[in-house]
Amino acid sequence: MIPRIAKGLTAKMINRKTIEASMAEVYQYGLELILSTALTTLSIIGIACLVDAFQYGLLYFSISIPLRRSEERRVGKECARLCVCG
């Protein structure tokens, strides 16, 4: 579902000349990440509200976001090292 939506949005952006067709795959991948993150975030907030535990949803985000960011930095540094050395 998400790849299909991202593909449609990318096609619209190409038709409107917002992006170049040669970069379509990159934009489609980025849109898939954005849509997936948005859907996950809304799901967590929605479930937390449904079970009357909004504070636990916020606690989840306050822990998971810093962990995710630190992992992204670590992977980015490793990737940069491989690109330079390899």
Short mmCIF file of N, CA and C in Angstrom, two decimals:
data_model
loop_
_atom_site.label_atom_id
_atom_site.label_comp_id
_atom_site.label_asym_id
_atom_site.label_seq_id
_atom_site.Cartn_x
_atom_site.Cartn_y
_atom_site.Cartn_z
N MET A 1 0.81 -1.19 0.00
CA MET A 1 0.00 0.00 0.00
C MET A 1 0.86 1.26 0.00
N ILE A 2 1.84 1.34 0.89
CA ILE A 2 2.69 2.52 0.97
C ILE A 2 3.51 2.70 -0.31
N PRO A 3 4.12 1.65 -0.87
CA PRO A 3 4.86 1.85 -2.12
C PRO A 3 3.98 2.35 -3.27
N ARG A 4 2.74 1.87 -3.31
CA ARG A 4 1.84 2.31 -4.37
C ARG A 4 1.49 3.80 -4.22
N ILE A 5 1.24 4.23 -2.99
CA ILE A 5 0.94 5.65 -2.75
C ILE A 5 2.15 6.50 -3.08
N ALA A 6 3.34 6.06 -2.65
CA ALA A 6 4.57 6.81 -2.93
C ALA A 6 4.82 6.90 -4.43
N LYS A 7 4.55 5.80 -5.13
CA LYS A 7 4.74 5.80 -6.59
C LYS A 7 3.79 6.80 -7.25
N GLY A 8 2.54 6.83 -6.79
CA GLY A 8 1.57 7.78 -7.33
C GLY A 8 1.96 9.23 -7.06
N LEU A 9 2.41 9.50 -5.83
CA LEU A 9 2.85 10.85 -5.50
C LEU A 9 4.07 11.26 -6.33
N THR A 10 4.97 10.33 -6.54
CA THR A 10 6.16 10.61 -7.35
C THR A 10 5.76 10.91 -8.79
N ALA A 11 4.83 10.14 -9.32
CA ALA A 11 4.35 10.38 -10.69
C ALA A 11 3.72 11.77 -10.81
N LYS A 12 2.94 12.17 -9.80
CA LYS A 12 2.35 13.50 -9.82
C LYS A 12 3.42 14.59 -9.79
N MET A 13 4.45 14.37 -9.00
CA MET A 13 5.53 15.36 -8.91
C MET A 13 6.30 15.45 -10.23
N ILE A 14 6.45 14.35 -10.92
CA ILE A 14 7.11 14.36 -12.23
C ILE A 14 6.23 15.09 -13.25
N ASN A 15 4.92 14.79 -13.24
CA ASN A 15 4.01 15.44 -14.17
C ASN A 15 3.94 16.94 -13.97
N ARG A 16 4.06 17.37 -12.74
CA ARG A 16 4.03 18.82 -12.44
C ARG A 16 5.40 19.46 -12.60
N LYS A 17 6.38 18.67 -13.02
CA LYS A 17 7.76 19.14 -13.22
C LYS A 17 8.39 19.64 -11.92
N THR A 18 7.96 19.06 -10.80
CA THR A 18 8.55 19.39 -9.51
C THR A 18 9.90 18.70 -9.35
N ILE A 19 10.00 17.49 -9.88
CA ILE A 19 11.25 16.73 -9.83
C ILE A 19 11.57 16.20 -11.22
N GLU A 20 12.82 15.81 -11.39
CA GLU A 20 13.24 15.22 -12.67
C GLU A 20 12.93 13.72 -12.65
N ALA A 21 12.59 13.20 -13.80
CA ALA A 21 12.25 11.78 -13.91
C ALA A 21 13.42 10.88 -13.52
N SER A 22 14.64 11.36 -13.74
CA SER A 22 15.81 10.54 -13.41
C SER A 22 15.96 10.32 -11.91
N MET A 23 15.33 11.16 -11.09
CA MET A 23 15.42 11.05 -9.64
C MET A 23 14.18 10.39 -9.02
N ALA A 24 13.33 9.82 -9.85
CA ALA A 24 12.05 9.28 -9.38
C ALA A 24 12.23 8.21 -8.31
N GLU A 25 13.16 7.30 -8.48
CA GLU A 25 13.35 6.22 -7.50
C GLU A 25 13.78 6.76 -6.15
N VAL A 26 14.63 7.77 -6.17
CA VAL A 26 15.11 8.36 -4.91
C VAL A 26 13.94 9.01 -4.17
N TYR A 27 13.14 9.80 -4.89
CA TYR A 27 11.99 10.45 -4.28
C TYR A 27 10.95 9.44 -3.82
N GLN A 28 10.75 8.40 -4.59
CA GLN A 28 9.78 7.38 -4.20
C GLN A 28 10.22 6.71 -2.90
N TYR A 29 11.49 6.39 -2.78
CA TYR A 29 12.00 5.77 -1.56
C TYR A 29 11.84 6.72 -0.37
N GLY A 30 12.17 7.99 -0.57
CA GLY A 30 12.01 8.97 0.50
C GLY A 30 10.57 9.12 0.93
N LEU A 31 9.66 9.15 -0.04
CA LEU A 31 8.24 9.23 0.29
C LEU A 31 7.76 7.99 1.03
N GLU A 32 8.28 6.83 0.66
CA GLU A 32 7.91 5.60 1.38
C GLU A 32 8.34 5.70 2.84
N LEU A 33 9.53 6.22 3.08
CA LEU A 33 10.00 6.37 4.46
C LEU A 33 9.14 7.35 5.23
N ILE A 34 8.81 8.48 4.61
CA ILE A 34 7.98 9.49 5.27
C ILE A 34 6.60 8.93 5.59
N LEU A 35 5.97 8.28 4.62
CA LEU A 35 4.64 7.72 4.82
C LEU A 35 4.65 6.63 5.89
N SER A 36 5.66 5.79 5.87
CA SER A 36 5.76 4.72 6.85
C SER A 36 5.92 5.28 8.26
N THR A 37 6.78 6.29 8.41
CA THR A 37 6.99 6.91 9.71
C THR A 37 5.73 7.60 10.19
N ALA A 38 5.05 8.31 9.30
CA ALA A 38 3.82 9.00 9.67
C ALA A 38 2.74 8.00 10.11
N LEU A 39 2.60 6.92 9.37
CA LEU A 39 1.60 5.90 9.71
C LEU A 39 1.92 5.25 11.06
N THR A 40 3.18 4.96 11.30
CA THR A 40 3.59 4.37 12.57
C THR A 40 3.31 5.32 13.73
N THR A 41 3.68 6.58 13.54
CA THR A 41 3.47 7.58 14.59
C THR A 41 1.99 7.75 14.90
N LEU A 42 1.18 7.88 13.86
CA LEU A 42 -0.26 8.04 14.08
C LEU A 42 -0.86 6.79 14.73
N SER A 43 -0.37 5.63 14.37
CA SER A 43 -0.87 4.39 14.98
C SER A 43 -0.55 4.33 16.46
N ILE A 44 0.67 4.68 16.81
CA ILE A 44 1.08 4.65 18.22
C ILE A 44 0.26 5.65 19.03
N ILE A 45 0.12 6.87 18.51
CA ILE A 45 -0.66 7.88 19.22
C ILE A 45 -2.13 7.45 19.31
N GLY A 46 -2.67 6.92 18.22
CA GLY A 46 -4.06 6.47 18.23
C GLY A 46 -4.32 5.37 19.23
N ILE A 47 -3.45 4.38 19.25
CA ILE A 47 -3.62 3.26 20.19
C ILE A 47 -3.46 3.75 21.63
N ALA A 48 -2.48 4.63 21.85
CA ALA A 48 -2.28 5.17 23.19
C ALA A 48 -3.51 5.93 23.66
N CYS A 49 -4.14 6.68 22.77
CA CYS A 49 -5.37 7.41 23.14
C CYS A 49 -6.53 6.46 23.38
N LEU A 50 -6.64 5.42 22.55
CA LEU A 50 -7.74 4.46 22.71
C LEU A 50 -7.70 3.73 24.04
N VAL A 51 -6.51 3.41 24.51
CA VAL A 51 -6.39 2.69 25.78
C VAL A 51 -6.16 3.64 26.95
N ASP A 52 -6.38 4.94 26.68
CA ASP A 52 -6.26 5.97 27.72
C ASP A 52 -4.87 5.94 28.37
N ALA A 53 -3.84 5.85 27.53
CA ALA A 53 -2.47 5.81 28.03
C ALA A 53 -1.58 6.72 27.18
N PHE A 54 -2.05 7.94 26.94
CA PHE A 54 -1.31 8.87 26.09
C PHE A 54 0.09 9.12 26.64
N GLN A 55 0.23 9.18 27.97
CA GLN A 55 1.54 9.43 28.57
C GLN A 55 2.53 8.32 28.23
N TYR A 56 2.05 7.08 28.08
CA TYR A 56 2.94 5.98 27.71
C TYR A 56 3.36 6.09 26.25
N GLY A 57 2.48 6.61 25.42
CA GLY A 57 2.85 6.87 24.03
C GLY A 57 3.95 7.90 23.94
N LEU A 58 3.82 8.97 24.74
CA LEU A 58 4.87 9.99 24.78
C LEU A 58 6.18 9.43 25.34
N LEU A 59 6.06 8.57 26.34
CA LEU A 59 7.25 7.93 26.90
C LEU A 59 7.94 7.07 25.84
N TYR A 60 7.16 6.35 25.07
CA TYR A 60 7.73 5.54 23.99
C TYR A 60 8.53 6.41 23.02
N PHE A 61 7.92 7.53 22.59
CA PHE A 61 8.62 8.42 21.66
C PHE A 61 9.86 9.04 22.29
N SER A 62 9.78 9.40 23.57
CA SER A 62 10.93 10.04 24.22
C SER A 62 12.12 9.09 24.35
N ILE A 63 11.85 7.79 24.32
CA ILE A 63 12.94 6.81 24.38
C ILE A 63 13.35 6.36 22.99
N SER A 64 12.40 6.07 22.13
CA SER A 64 12.72 5.48 20.83
C SER A 64 13.37 6.47 19.86
N ILE A 65 12.97 7.72 19.87
CA ILE A 65 13.52 8.68 18.92
C ILE A 65 15.02 8.90 19.16
N PRO A 66 15.47 9.17 20.40
CA PRO A 66 16.93 9.31 20.60
C PRO A 66 17.71 8.05 20.24
N LEU A 67 17.13 6.87 20.53
CA LEU A 67 17.81 5.62 20.17
C LEU A 67 17.95 5.49 18.66
N ARG A 68 16.89 5.82 17.95
CA ARG A 68 16.91 5.74 16.49
C ARG A 68 17.93 6.72 15.91
N ARG A 69 17.96 7.92 16.44
CA ARG A 69 18.90 8.94 15.95
C ARG A 69 20.35 8.51 16.17
N SER A 70 20.64 7.95 17.33
CA SER A 70 22.02 7.54 17.60
C SER A 70 22.42 6.39 16.67
N GLU A 71 21.48 5.50 16.37
CA GLU A 71 21.77 4.39 15.45
C GLU A 71 21.98 4.93 14.03
N GLU A 72 21.18 5.91 13.63
CA GLU A 72 21.34 6.50 12.30
C GLU A 72 22.72 7.16 12.16
N ARG A 73 23.16 7.85 13.21
CA ARG A 73 24.48 8.48 13.16
C ARG A 73 25.58 7.42 13.06
N ARG A 74 25.44 6.34 13.83
CA ARG A 74 26.46 5.28 13.81
C ARG A 74 26.53 4.64 12.43
N VAL A 75 25.39 4.33 11.85
CA VAL A 75 25.35 3.71 10.53
C VAL A 75 25.87 4.67 9.48
N GLY A 76 25.53 5.95 9.60
CA GLY A 76 26.02 6.96 8.65
C GLY A 76 27.53 7.07 8.67
N LYS A 77 28.11 7.04 9.85
CA LYS A 77 29.58 7.11 9.96
C LYS A 77 30.22 5.87 9.35
N GLU A 78 29.65 4.71 9.60
CA GLU A 78 30.18 3.46 9.05
C GLU A 78 30.09 3.46 7.53
N CYS A 79 28.98 3.94 7.00
CA CYS A 79 28.79 3.99 5.57
C CYS A 79 29.79 4.95 4.94
N ALA A 80 30.00 6.10 5.59
CA ALA A 80 30.97 7.08 5.06
C ALA A 80 32.37 6.48 5.08
N ARG A 81 32.71 5.73 6.11
CA ARG A 81 34.03 5.11 6.20
C ARG A 81 34.21 4.10 5.07
N LEU A 82 33.16 3.31 4.81
CA LEU A 82 33.25 2.31 3.73
C LEU A 82 33.36 2.99 2.36
N CYS A 83 32.65 4.08 2.18
CA CYS A 83 32.70 4.78 0.87
C CYS A 83 34.07 5.38 0.62
N VAL A 84 34.69 5.91 1.68
CA VAL A 84 36.01 6.53 1.53
C VAL A 84 37.09 5.48 1.35
N CYS A 85 36.99 4.41 2.11
CA CYS A 85 38.04 3.38 2.08
C CYS A 85 37.84 2.39 0.93
N GLY A 86 36.61 2.14 0.57
CA GLY A 86 36.34 1.08 -0.40
C GLY A 86 36.20 1.63 -1.75
#
